[in-house]
């Protein structure tokens, strides 16, 4: 599983011009599922993200978690995180999970995050989405379950 986390002051996603999900301070997560990913991988990454301390405290020190700041989460499915551009000019997505499997893992991840007591908004799996965000920092972290 690959996740690109962006700390944001706001983020939203639209499908066909209609607002699908919107948050204020928190994380925009772009999530791609690959072959071999499991619910255990989802839990491990979600727990890491929930407990990550990347918000500033009263002294300006990066020391607070999402829960500490009352942050929200917008999770957007993005299979293109598995793009392989090593050969030619057209990426292949062979390493991405099949759509049905990826959607199940995406939904599991979202529900697991909600189970942590977080306000979680979502994109729409398989849709052409327009994502708008104001990156805070900018602060961007890339997670790859194979490297963890």
mmCIF file of C-alpha atoms in Angstrom, residues 6 8-14 19 21-23 28 30 74 76 129-135:
data_model
loop_
_atom_site.group_PDB
_atom_site.id
_atom_site.type_symbol
_atom_site.label_atom_id
_atom_site.label_comp_id
_atom_site.label_asym_id
_atom_site.label_seq_id
_atom_site.Cartn_x
_atom_site.Cartn_y
_atom_site.Cartn_z
ATOM 1 C CA UNK A 6 -0.241 15.995 3.004
ATOM 2 C CA UNK A 8 -3.470 20.638 5.058
ATOM 3 C CA UNK A 9 -5.372 23.610 6.374
ATOM 4 C CA UNK A 10 -8.228 22.576 4.062
ATOM 5 C CA UNK A 11 -8.916 20.013 1.354
ATOM 6 C CA UNK A 12 -11.867 18.945 -0.753
ATOM 7 C CA UNK A 13 -12.738 16.594 -3.570
ATOM 8 C CA UNK A 14 -15.400 16.941 -6.253
ATOM 9 C CA UNK A 19 -18.617 18.213 -3.574
ATOM 10 C CA UNK A 21 -15.751 15.342 0.691
ATOM 11 C CA UNK A 22 -14.285 18.337 2.478
ATOM 12 C CA UNK A 23 -12.134 18.913 5.579
ATOM 13 C CA UNK A 28 -5.265 14.653 2.818
ATOM 14 C CA UNK A 30 -3.904 9.728 -1.368
ATOM 15 C CA UNK A 74 -9.816 13.226 3.604
ATOM 16 C CA UNK A 76 -8.805 9.830 -1.818
ATOM 17 C CA UNK A 129 -12.030 13.474 -9.121
ATOM 18 C CA UNK A 130 -10.898 17.054 -8.741
ATOM 19 C CA UNK A 131 -8.906 17.547 -5.546
ATOM 20 C CA UNK A 132 -8.323 20.986 -4.058
ATOM 21 C CA UNK A 133 -6.039 21.566 -1.084
ATOM 22 C CA UNK A 134 -4.043 24.110 0.807
ATOM 23 C CA UNK A 135 -0.893 22.250 1.848
#
